[in-house]
C-alpha cells in the first residue's frame, strides 16, 4: 500500500475540562474518500479543524503528505482545500471575483481557464457574473466546491457540504465529488450526519461518538457490525442509546454483535427506539 | 520567506470589496470631510482674530486634521480587514488558505497605505479649495513623520484586531475606538507642554506625540527636528514588535481555544 496521505496519531482536543476529541487515531489513503460520521457534537468538526491546522491538538500529532502539520502548515495547506456548509465566500463580491482571489491565494496559474473548467464541472457557468450573496444554497455550495478544487488539491476536507441542500442538489453534489475523486485520484475527508451521503460517497467510514472512534470500516462492515440494515439505523441506535460497542470488536465479531443486537432489540425501550427509527428519518438528526 | 503573490491576492480582495460597495467609499470620506469642515472654519476664524505670529501655528490645525486621519485610516485598515471576514463568515476560508501571518499583516499595511493615500489626496484638495491650505507647500521634512503615523496606525490596528480575535465580536467597537482613546494624549492639536505632568508621561510614550511635536517644530523653525524623529521611529519599532508579537500570540491562543472556529459558527 502507498504511504497514507494523512495520519493522525492519538489526537485529543480539550476545551477546558470538556474533551471534544479523545485520542483519535486515523489515516487516509491516497485516492480514498473517508467519511467521518457521528451525531451532532460527536467531534467531527473539531477533528477536521485540527487536521486543517485551525485548532492545535491538546495531545497527539498529525502528519500530512508525510510532513508534520505544525511545522509545515503553509506548505501542506497549499495542496489541501476545504469546503464547509458553515462558511460563506464574501457576499459582496461577484462569483468570478471570489474565485480569482482564492486562485491567487493558492498560486493557481491560468486561473481563468481553471475557473471556467470548474464552473462547467459544477454546471454553474451562467453564475460567473452574479453577486455571491444572491446565490441559492445549492448554487452557493457548488461555488464552494469550485473554490475548494481551484488548486487541484491532493487532500480535500469537506465539513457537511450537503447540509443545506435539497435531496436533488445533494445528489448532484455527491456525484460531482465522486467524479472529481475518480478523475484526479484526490483523497477526501468528508463529515456528515446524512447517511445517504455516507453510503453513496465514502469508501470507508470512521464512526465517532463522544470524541472517540466507535467503529470503522466500509459502510457494509459497519452495518454488519451492528447487525442493522442501513447506516441510518446504526446512527439512530447510537444517537439514542449511546450504545458503546467497544472499538476493536470490529468486523470479525459481526455475528456476535448481531446476536447481541437482537437480544437488545427484544427488550423494551431499546426495541422501541430501533423500530420507530426509520419513520423519523433526518428530522432530528439534521439540525446543527 | 514572504510570498508576494499571497499579499497581492489579499489586496486584490480588498479592492474588489471596495469597488463592489460604494458605501465604503462614503465611509472613507465622510468623517474626514466633516472633521475638516469643522476644524477648517475654526481655523480661519481664529486666524482672523489673532496676531500674525500665532497664525502659522493655527494653520497647522488643518494639517493636523489631515495627518491624524493618516493614523486613523491605517489603524482601521487592519481591524476592518479582519472584521470583513467575520461579517461575511469567510474567516475559516482565509485561515485554511496557505497564508503566513506576515503576509496577512503585509496586506493590511498595503491596504492602509492605499486608504490613506486616497483620503489624504481628497482632503488636501478640499482644504486647498476652501482654505487655501496647500499641503504640497509644507516642508519635505514632514514626510518621514507622516510615515511614522502610518506605522503607528498599523501597530494600533494589530492590537485592536488581536483584542477582537481574543474577545470576540463584542470587542468590535474597539476597532473604531482605539485611536480616539489615545487622541487626547497624542498632542495632535496642541503642544505637549499644554498637558499636566502625569499626562505628559503617557504622551511621551506614544510615537504620535513625537510626530505632531516634530511637525509643529518644522513649521516653526523650518528645520528637521532630529530628536523627535528618532523618538518616533524608536517607539514605533517597539510598538510594532510588541503588536506583532501580540497578534501572533493571540492567533496561537485562538488555535488552542477554538476562537477562529467560533467566528465561523456565529
Ligand atoms: N471552541 C470551542 N470551545 C468549546 N467547546 C467547543 C468548541 N468547539 C466545539 N466545542 C464542543 O465540542 C463538541 C464537538 O463539537 P463539533 O466538533 O462541532 O461536533 P460535530 O461537528 O460532530 O457536530 C461539542 O460539544 C461542542 O460544543
Ligand atoms: Mg460539525
Coordinates of C-alpha atoms and ligand atoms in Angstrom, one line a residue:
Chain A
X1 CA 0.0 0.0 0.0
X2 CA 1.2 3.5 -0.8
X3 CA 2.1 5.8 2.1
X4 CA -1.0 7.4 3.6
X5 CA -1.9 11.0 2.7
X6 CA -2.8 11.8 6.3
X7 CA -2.0 10.2 9.6
X8 CA -3.5 11.4 12.9
X9 CA -1.8 9.8 15.9
X10 CA -3.9 9.8 19.1
X11 CA -5.1 13.4 18.8
X12 CA -7.1 14.8 21.7
X13 CA -8.8 18.2 21.9
X14 CA -9.9 19.5 25.3
X15 CA -11.7 22.8 25.8
X16 CA -11.3 23.4 29.5
X17 CA -12.4 20.2 31.2
X18 CA -14.5 19.1 28.2
X19 CA -13.0 16.6 25.8
X20 CA -14.3 17.1 22.3
X21 CA -12.0 14.6 20.6
X22 CA -10.5 11.8 22.6
X23 CA -7.3 10.1 21.5
X24 CA -8.4 9.7 17.9
X25 CA -6.1 7.8 15.5
X26 CA -6.9 7.5 11.8
X27 CA -5.3 7.6 8.4
X28 CA -6.4 8.5 4.9
X29 CA -5.1 6.5 1.9
X30 CA -4.3 8.1 -1.5
X31 CA -7.5 8.3 -3.5
X32 CA -9.7 7.4 -0.7
X33 CA -12.9 9.1 0.4
X34 CA -13.1 8.7 4.2
X35 CA -16.3 9.6 5.9
X36 CA -16.3 11.0 9.5
X37 CA -19.7 10.1 10.8
X38 CA -21.4 10.9 14.1
X39 CA -24.3 12.7 15.8
X40 CA -24.2 16.4 16.4
X41 CA -21.5 17.2 18.9
X42 CA -19.6 13.9 18.2
X43 CA -16.5 15.9 17.5
X44 CA -16.4 15.7 13.7
X45 CA -15.8 19.4 13.0
X46 CA -13.3 19.6 15.9
X47 CA -11.3 16.7 14.4
X48 CA -11.4 18.2 10.9
X49 CA -10.3 21.6 12.2
X50 CA -7.3 20.0 13.9
X51 CA -6.4 18.3 10.6
X52 CA -6.6 21.7 8.9
X53 CA -4.4 23.4 11.4
X54 CA -7.2 25.6 12.6
X55 CA -7.0 24.0 16.0
X56 CA -3.9 22.8 17.8
X57 CA -4.4 19.4 19.4
X58 CA -4.1 19.2 23.1
X59 CA -2.2 15.9 22.6
X60 CA -1.1 13.8 19.7
X61 CA 0.4 14.6 16.3
X62 CA -0.7 14.9 12.7
X63 CA 1.2 14.2 9.6
X64 CA 0.0 15.2 6.2
X65 CA 1.9 14.2 3.0
X66 CA 4.4 12.7 5.3
X67 CA 5.1 16.0 7.0
X68 CA 4.4 17.3 10.5
X69 CA 1.4 19.7 10.3
X70 CA 2.6 22.2 12.9
X71 CA 6.0 22.6 11.3
X72 CA 4.9 22.6 7.6
X73 CA 1.4 24.1 7.9
X74 CA 1.6 26.6 4.9
X75 CA 3.3 24.1 2.7
X76 CA 0.7 21.5 3.4
X77 CA -2.2 23.9 3.0
X78 CA -1.1 24.7 -0.5
X79 CA -2.0 21.2 -1.6
X80 CA -5.1 21.0 0.6
X81 CA -8.5 22.6 0.4
X82 CA -11.7 23.0 2.4
X83 CA -15.3 23.3 1.8
X84 CA -17.9 23.7 4.5
X85 CA -21.6 24.4 4.8
X86 CA -20.8 26.7 7.7
X87 CA -18.7 29.3 5.9
X88 CA -19.5 31.7 3.1
X89 CA -17.4 33.4 0.5
X90 CA -17.6 37.2 0.7
X91 CA -21.1 38.0 -0.3
X92 CA -20.5 41.4 -1.9
X93 CA -18.1 40.0 -4.5
X94 CA -19.1 38.6 -7.8
X95 CA -18.6 34.8 -8.3
X96 CA -15.6 35.3 -10.6
X97 CA -14.0 37.8 -8.2
X98 CA -14.1 35.4 -5.3
X99 CA -12.7 32.6 -7.5
X100 CA -10.0 35.0 -8.7
X101 CA -8.9 35.9 -5.2
X102 CA -8.8 32.3 -4.0
X103 CA -7.0 31.2 -7.1
X104 CA -4.3 33.8 -6.4
X105 CA -4.1 32.8 -2.7
X106 CA -3.4 29.3 -3.8
X107 CA -1.0 30.4 -6.5
X108 CA -3.1 28.9 -9.4
X109 CA -1.7 29.6 -12.8
X110 CA -4.1 30.2 -15.7
X111 CA -6.9 31.0 -13.2
X112 CA -9.4 32.0 -15.8
X113 CA -9.2 28.6 -17.6
X114 CA -9.3 26.8 -14.3
X115 CA -12.3 28.8 -13.1
X116 CA -14.2 28.1 -16.4
X117 CA -13.4 24.3 -16.1
X118 CA -14.7 24.1 -12.6
X119 CA -17.8 26.2 -13.2
X120 CA -18.6 23.9 -16.1
X121 CA -18.0 20.8 -14.0
X122 CA -20.4 22.1 -11.3
X123 CA -22.9 23.2 -14.0
X124 CA -22.9 26.8 -13.0
X125 CA -21.0 28.7 -15.7
X126 CA -24.0 31.1 -16.0
X127 CA -23.4 32.3 -12.4
X128 CA -20.0 33.7 -13.1
X129 CA -21.0 37.4 -13.0
X130 CA -23.6 37.0 -10.3
X131 CA -23.2 38.5 -6.8
X132 CA -22.2 35.8 -4.4
X133 CA -24.6 36.8 -1.8
X134 CA -27.5 36.4 -4.2
X135 CA -26.9 32.7 -4.8
X136 CA -29.3 30.0 -3.6
X137 CA -28.0 27.4 -1.1
X138 CA -27.4 24.8 -3.8
X139 CA -25.6 27.3 -6.1
X140 CA -23.5 28.5 -3.2
X141 CA -22.4 25.0 -2.3
X142 CA -21.4 24.4 -5.8
X143 CA -19.4 27.6 -5.8
X144 CA -17.7 26.4 -2.6
X145 CA -16.8 23.2 -4.4
X146 CA -15.3 25.2 -7.3
X147 CA -13.3 27.2 -4.7
X148 CA -12.1 24.1 -3.0
X149 CA -10.9 22.5 -6.2
X150 CA -9.1 25.5 -7.6
X151 CA -5.7 24.4 -6.5
X152 CA -6.2 20.8 -7.6
X153 CA -5.8 19.7 -4.0
X154 CA -4.3 16.3 -3.1
X155 CA -6.4 16.3 0.0
X156 CA -9.9 17.8 0.3
X157 CA -11.7 18.3 3.6
X158 CA -15.4 18.7 3.4
X159 CA -17.5 19.6 6.5
X160 CA -21.1 18.6 5.8
X161 CA -21.1 20.0 2.3
X162 CA -24.6 18.8 1.7
X163 CA -26.1 20.1 4.9
X164 CA -28.3 22.8 3.5
X165 CA -29.3 21.1 0.2
X166 CA -32.4 19.5 -1.0
X167 CA -32.2 15.8 -2.0
X168 CA -31.8 16.5 -5.7
X169 CA -29.0 19.0 -5.2
X170 CA -27.3 16.8 -2.6
X171 CA -27.3 14.0 -5.1
X172 CA -25.7 16.2 -7.7
X173 CA -23.0 17.3 -5.3
X174 CA -22.3 13.7 -4.3
X175 CA -21.9 12.8 -7.9
X176 CA -19.6 15.7 -8.5
X177 CA -17.4 14.7 -5.6
X178 CA -17.2 11.1 -6.8
X179 CA -16.4 12.4 -10.3
X180 CA -13.5 14.6 -9.2
X181 CA -12.2 11.8 -7.0
X182 CA -12.2 9.3 -9.9
X183 CA -10.7 11.8 -12.4
X184 CA -7.9 13.1 -10.2
X185 CA -7.5 10.5 -7.5
X186 CA -7.7 13.0 -4.7
X187 CA -8.2 12.0 -1.1
X188 CA -11.3 13.3 0.6
X189 CA -12.3 13.6 4.3
X190 CA -16.0 14.0 4.5
X191 CA -18.0 14.7 7.6
X192 CA -21.7 14.2 7.6
X193 CA -24.7 13.1 9.6
X194 CA -26.6 12.3 6.4
X195 CA -26.4 8.5 5.9
X196 CA -27.3 8.7 2.3
X197 CA -24.2 10.8 1.7
X198 CA -22.0 8.4 3.5
X199 CA -23.3 5.3 1.9
X200 CA -23.0 6.7 -1.5
X201 CA -19.8 8.7 -1.4
X202 CA -17.5 7.1 1.2
X203 CA -15.2 4.2 0.6
X204 CA -14.6 3.9 4.3
X205 CA -16.2 5.3 7.4
X206 CA -15.0 6.3 10.9
X207 CA -17.9 6.4 13.3
X208 CA -17.2 9.0 16.0
X209 CA -19.1 9.1 19.2
X210 CA -18.4 11.5 22.1
X211 CA -15.0 12.2 20.5
X212 CA -14.0 8.5 20.3
X213 CA -14.0 6.1 17.4
X214 CA -16.9 3.8 17.9
X215 CA -16.2 1.7 14.9
X216 CA -14.7 2.0 11.5
X217 CA -14.8 0.1 8.2
X218 CA -16.7 0.2 4.9
X219 CA -20.3 1.1 5.2
X220 CA -21.1 -2.6 4.8
X221 CA -18.7 -3.6 7.5
X222 CA -20.4 -1.2 9.9
X223 CA -23.9 -2.4 9.1
X224 CA -22.8 -5.9 9.7
X225 CA -21.0 -5.0 12.9
X226 CA -24.2 -3.5 14.3
X227 CA -26.4 -6.0 12.5
X228 CA -28.5 -3.2 11.1
X229 CA -29.9 -3.0 7.5
X230 CA -28.9 0.6 7.0
X231 CA -26.4 3.0 8.3
X232 CA -29.3 5.2 9.3
X233 CA -30.5 2.6 11.7
X234 CA -27.0 2.3 13.2
X235 CA -26.8 6.0 13.5
X236 CA -30.2 6.3 15.3
X237 CA -29.3 3.5 17.6
X238 CA -26.1 5.1 18.6
X239 CA -27.6 8.5 18.9
X240 CA -30.4 7.3 21.3
X241 CA -28.6 4.8 23.4
X242 CA -25.0 6.0 23.3
X243 CA -24.6 2.3 22.6
X244 CA -20.8 1.9 23.1
X245 CA -19.9 -1.2 21.2
X246 CA -16.2 -1.4 22.2
X247 CA -14.0 -0.3 19.4
X248 CA -11.8 -3.1 18.0
X249 CA -14.7 -5.5 18.3
X250 CA -14.8 -5.0 14.6
X251 CA -16.0 -6.9 11.7
X252 CA -14.9 -10.4 12.8
X253 CA -17.3 -10.0 15.7
X254 CA -20.2 -9.1 13.5
X255 CA -22.1 -12.3 14.3
X256 CA -21.7 -11.8 18.0
X257 CA -22.8 -8.2 17.6
X258 CA -25.8 -9.3 15.7
X259 CA -26.8 -11.7 18.4
X260 CA -26.4 -9.0 21.0
X261 CA -28.4 -6.5 18.9
X262 CA -31.2 -9.0 18.6
X263 CA -31.2 -9.6 22.3
X264 CA -31.3 -5.8 22.9
X265 CA -34.0 -5.3 20.4
X266 CA -36.2 -7.7 22.2
X267 CA -36.1 -5.7 25.4
X268 CA -38.4 -2.7 25.9
X269 CA -37.1 0.8 25.3
X270 CA -34.2 0.0 23.1
X271 CA -36.5 -2.0 20.8
X272 CA -38.9 0.9 20.5
X273 CA -36.1 3.2 19.6
X274 CA -34.9 0.9 16.9
X275 CA -38.1 0.1 15.3
X276 CA -39.6 3.5 15.3
X277 CA -36.4 4.8 13.9
X278 CA -36.9 4.6 10.1
X279 CA -40.1 6.7 10.3
X280 CA -38.2 9.5 11.9
X281 CA -35.5 9.9 9.3
X282 CA -33.5 13.0 9.2
X283 CA -35.8 15.2 11.2
X284 CA -33.9 15.1 14.4
X285 CA -30.5 14.4 13.0
X286 CA -30.2 17.2 10.6
X287 CA -30.3 20.3 12.8
X288 CA -26.9 21.6 13.6
Chain B
X1 CA 10.0 33.9 3.5
X2 CA 7.3 36.1 2.1
X3 CA 5.1 35.1 -0.8
X4 CA 4.1 38.4 -2.6
X5 CA 1.5 36.6 -4.6
X6 CA -0.4 36.0 -1.4
X7 CA -0.2 39.6 -0.4
X8 CA -1.3 40.6 -3.9
X9 CA -4.4 38.3 -3.6
X10 CA -5.3 39.7 -0.2
X11 CA -5.0 43.3 -1.5
X12 CA -6.9 42.4 -4.6
X13 CA -9.8 41.1 -2.5
X14 CA -9.9 44.4 -0.7
X15 CA -10.0 46.3 -4.0
X16 CA -12.9 44.1 -5.2
X17 CA -14.7 44.6 -2.0
X18 CA -14.2 48.3 -2.2
X19 CA -15.3 48.8 -5.7
X20 CA -18.3 46.5 -5.1
X21 CA -19.6 48.5 -2.2
X22 CA -19.8 52.3 -2.8
X23 CA -21.0 52.8 0.7
X24 CA -17.4 52.1 1.9
X25 CA -16.2 54.9 -0.2
X26 CA -18.5 57.2 1.6
X27 CA -17.4 55.9 5.0
X28 CA -13.8 56.5 3.9
X29 CA -14.5 60.2 3.0
X30 CA -17.5 61.3 5.1
X31 CA -15.8 61.5 8.6
X32 CA -12.6 63.2 7.5
X33 CA -14.5 65.7 5.4
X34 CA -16.8 66.6 8.3
X35 CA -13.8 67.0 10.6
X36 CA -12.0 69.1 8.1
X37 CA -15.0 71.4 7.7
X38 CA -15.3 71.9 11.5
X39 CA -11.6 72.5 12.1
X40 CA -11.1 74.4 8.9
X41 CA -13.6 77.1 9.7
X42 CA -12.5 77.2 13.3
X43 CA -9.0 77.8 12.0
X44 CA -10.0 80.6 9.6
X45 CA -12.0 82.2 12.4
X46 CA -9.1 82.0 14.8
X47 CA -6.6 83.3 12.2
X48 CA -8.6 86.4 11.7
X49 CA -8.7 87.2 15.4
X50 CA -5.1 86.5 16.4
X51 CA -1.8 88.2 15.8
X52 CA 0.4 87.2 12.8
X53 CA 3.0 85.3 14.9
X54 CA 0.5 82.7 16.0
X55 CA -1.2 82.3 12.7
X56 CA 1.2 79.8 11.2
X57 CA 0.6 77.6 14.2
X58 CA -3.1 77.8 13.7
X59 CA -2.9 77.0 10.0
X60 CA -1.4 73.7 11.1
X61 CA -4.7 72.7 12.7
X62 CA -5.9 71.9 9.2
X63 CA -2.7 69.9 8.6
X64 CA -3.3 68.1 12.0
X65 CA -6.8 67.0 10.9
X66 CA -5.4 65.5 7.7
X67 CA -2.4 63.9 9.4
X68 CA -4.5 62.5 12.2
X69 CA -6.5 60.8 9.6
X70 CA -3.4 59.0 8.3
X71 CA -3.1 57.3 11.7
X72 CA -6.8 56.5 11.9
X73 CA -7.1 55.0 8.4
X74 CA -4.0 52.9 8.8
X75 CA -5.4 51.5 12.1
X76 CA -8.8 50.9 10.6
X77 CA -7.3 49.1 7.6
X78 CA -6.1 46.2 9.8
X79 CA -9.1 45.9 12.1
X80 CA -11.7 46.3 9.3
X81 CA -9.9 43.9 7.1
X82 CA -10.3 41.2 9.7
X83 CA -13.9 42.2 10.6
X84 CA -14.9 42.0 6.9
X85 CA -14.1 38.3 7.1
X86 CA -16.1 37.9 10.3
X87 CA -19.1 39.7 8.9
X88 CA -19.2 37.6 5.7
X89 CA -18.3 34.3 7.6
X90 CA -15.2 33.9 5.5
X91 CA -12.8 33.6 8.4
X92 CA -12.2 29.9 8.0
X93 CA -11.7 30.0 4.3
X94 CA -8.9 32.6 4.8
X95 CA -7.3 30.7 7.7
X96 CA -7.1 27.4 5.8
X97 CA -5.5 29.1 2.8
X98 CA -1.7 29.0 2.7
X99 CA -1.2 32.4 4.2
X100 CA 1.6 33.3 6.7
X101 CA 0.9 35.8 9.4
X102 CA 3.5 38.2 8.0
X103 CA 1.8 38.1 4.6
X104 CA -1.6 38.8 6.1
X105 CA -0.2 41.8 8.0
X106 CA 1.7 42.9 5.0
X107 CA -1.5 43.0 3.0
X108 CA -3.3 45.1 5.7
X109 CA -0.4 47.5 5.8
X110 CA -0.6 47.9 2.0
X111 CA -4.3 48.4 2.2
X112 CA -3.7 51.0 4.9
X113 CA -1.3 52.9 2.6
X114 CA -3.9 52.9 -0.2
X115 CA -6.8 54.0 2.1
X116 CA -4.6 56.8 3.5
X117 CA -3.4 58.0 0.1
X118 CA -7.0 58.3 -1.1
X119 CA -8.3 60.2 1.9
X120 CA -5.3 62.5 2.2
X121 CA -5.5 63.4 -1.5
X122 CA -9.2 64.2 -1.3
X123 CA -8.8 66.2 2.0
X124 CA -5.9 68.1 0.6
X125 CA -7.9 69.1 -2.5
X126 CA -10.8 70.2 -0.3
X127 CA -8.6 72.2 2.1
X128 CA -6.8 73.9 -0.8
X129 CA -10.2 74.8 -2.3
X130 CA -11.8 76.0 0.8
X131 CA -9.0 77.4 3.0
X132 CA -6.1 77.8 0.5
X133 CA -4.1 75.3 2.6
X134 CA -1.6 73.8 0.2
X135 CA -0.3 70.5 1.7
X136 CA 2.4 70.4 -1.0
X137 CA 3.8 73.7 0.2
X138 CA 4.6 72.1 3.5
X139 CA 8.1 71.2 4.3
X140 CA 9.5 68.0 2.8
X141 CA 10.7 67.0 6.3
X142 CA 7.1 66.3 7.2
X143 CA 7.1 63.1 5.1
X144 CA 9.2 60.9 7.4
X145 CA 6.8 62.0 10.2
X146 CA 3.8 61.0 8.1
X147 CA 5.3 57.6 7.5
X148 CA 5.6 57.2 11.3
X149 CA 1.9 57.8 11.6
X150 CA 1.2 55.0 9.1
X151 CA 3.4 52.7 11.2
X152 CA 1.8 53.6 14.5
X153 CA -1.7 53.2 13.0
X154 CA -0.6 49.8 11.8
X155 CA 0.5 48.8 15.3
X156 CA -2.7 50.0 16.8
X157 CA -4.6 48.0 14.2
X158 CA -2.8 44.9 15.1
X159 CA -3.5 45.5 18.8
X160 CA -7.3 46.1 18.2
X161 CA -7.6 43.1 15.9
X162 CA -5.8 40.9 18.5
X163 CA -8.4 42.0 21.0
X164 CA -11.2 41.3 18.7
X165 CA -9.9 37.8 18.0
X166 CA -9.4 37.2 21.7
X167 CA -12.7 38.7 23.0
X168 CA -15.0 38.1 20.0
X169 CA -17.2 40.4 18.1
X170 CA -18.2 42.0 21.4
X171 CA -14.9 43.8 21.2
X172 CA -15.8 45.2 17.7
X173 CA -16.2 48.7 19.0
X174 CA -12.5 48.7 19.8
X175 CA -11.9 48.8 16.1
X176 CA -13.4 52.2 16.0
X177 CA -12.5 53.5 19.4
X178 CA -8.8 52.7 19.8
X179 CA -7.4 55.7 18.0
X180 CA -9.8 58.1 19.9
X181 CA -8.7 56.6 23.2
X182 CA -5.2 57.8 22.6
X183 CA -6.1 61.1 20.8
X184 CA -6.1 63.3 23.9
X185 CA -2.6 62.1 24.7
X186 CA -1.2 62.3 21.2
X187 CA -0.9 66.1 21.2
X188 CA -2.5 66.4 17.7
X189 CA -3.9 69.9 18.1
X190 CA -1.9 71.3 21.0
X191 CA 1.7 71.1 22.2
X192 CA 2.9 68.6 24.8
X193 CA 3.7 71.4 27.2
X194 CA -0.1 72.2 27.5
X195 CA -0.7 68.9 29.3
X196 CA -0.4 68.3 33.0
X197 CA 2.7 66.3 34.1
X198 CA 1.0 63.0 34.6
X199 CA -0.4 63.1 31.0
X200 CA 2.9 64.1 29.6
X201 CA 4.4 60.8 30.7
X202 CA 1.8 58.9 28.9
X203 CA 2.0 61.1 25.8
X204 CA 5.8 60.8 25.6
X205 CA 5.3 57.0 25.3
X206 CA 3.3 57.4 22.1
X207 CA 5.1 57.8 18.7
X208 CA 2.2 60.0 17.5
X209 CA 3.1 62.6 20.1
X210 CA 6.7 62.9 18.8
X211 CA 5.3 63.1 15.3
X212 CA 3.0 66.0 16.0
X213 CA 5.5 67.8 18.1
X214 CA 8.0 67.4 15.3
X215 CA 5.6 68.7 12.7
X216 CA 4.9 71.8 14.7
X217 CA 8.6 72.3 15.2
X218 CA 9.2 72.1 11.4
X219 CA 6.6 74.7 10.7
X220 CA 8.1 77.0 13.4
X221 CA 11.8 76.6 12.6
X222 CA 11.8 75.2 9.1
X223 CA 14.3 72.6 10.2
X224 CA 14.1 68.8 10.7
X225 CA 13.8 68.1 14.4
X226 CA 16.0 65.0 14.6
X227 CA 15.3 64.2 18.2
X228 CA 11.5 63.9 17.6
X229 CA 12.1 61.8 14.5
X230 CA 14.4 59.4 16.3
X231 CA 11.9 59.1 19.2
X232 CA 9.1 58.4 16.7
X233 CA 11.0 55.7 14.8
X234 CA 12.3 54.2 18.0
X235 CA 9.0 54.0 19.7
X236 CA 7.4 52.7 16.6
X237 CA 9.9 49.9 16.3
X238 CA 9.0 48.9 19.9
X239 CA 5.2 49.2 19.2
X240 CA 5.5 47.2 16.0
X241 CA 7.5 44.5 17.7
X242 CA 5.0 44.4 20.6
X243 CA 1.9 44.5 18.5
X244 CA 3.2 41.9 16.0
X245 CA 4.1 39.6 18.9
X246 CA 0.6 40.1 20.5
X247 CA -1.1 39.4 17.1
X248 CA 0.9 36.2 16.6
X249 CA 0.3 35.2 20.2
X250 CA -3.4 35.7 20.1
X251 CA -3.7 33.7 16.9
X252 CA -2.0 30.9 18.7
X253 CA -4.3 31.2 21.6
X254 CA -7.2 31.2 19.1
X255 CA -5.9 27.9 17.7
X256 CA -5.8 26.4 21.2
X257 CA -9.2 27.7 22.4
X258 CA -11.0 27.3 19.1
X259 CA -11.7 31.1 18.8
X260 CA -11.4 31.2 15.0
X261 CA -13.9 28.4 14.5
X262 CA -16.3 30.2 16.8
X263 CA -16.3 33.1 14.4
X264 CA -17.5 30.7 11.8
X265 CA -20.5 29.5 13.7
X266 CA -21.7 32.9 14.9
Ligands
LIG1 N1 -14.2 26.3 20.5 C1 -14.9 25.5 21.3 N2 -15.0 25.8 22.7 C2 -15.6 24.9 23.5 N3 -16.3 23.8 23.1 C3 -16.3 23.5 21.8 C4 -15.6 24.3 20.8 N4 -15.8 23.8 19.6 C5 -16.5 22.7 19.8 N5 -16.8 22.5 21.1 C6 -17.6 21.4 21.6 O1 -17.1 20.2 21.2 C7 -18.1 19.2 20.9 C8 -17.9 18.7 19.5 O2 -18.2 19.7 18.6 P1 -18.1 19.5 17.0 O3 -16.8 19.0 16.7 O4 -18.5 20.8 16.4 O5 -19.2 18.4 16.7 P2 -19.8 17.9 15.3 O6 -19.1 18.6 14.2 O7 -19.6 16.4 15.4 O8 -21.3 18.2 15.4 C9 -19.4 19.9 21.1 O9 -19.9 19.6 22.3 C10 -19.0 21.4 21.1 O10 -19.9 22.2 21.9
LIG2 MG1 -19.9 19.8 12.7

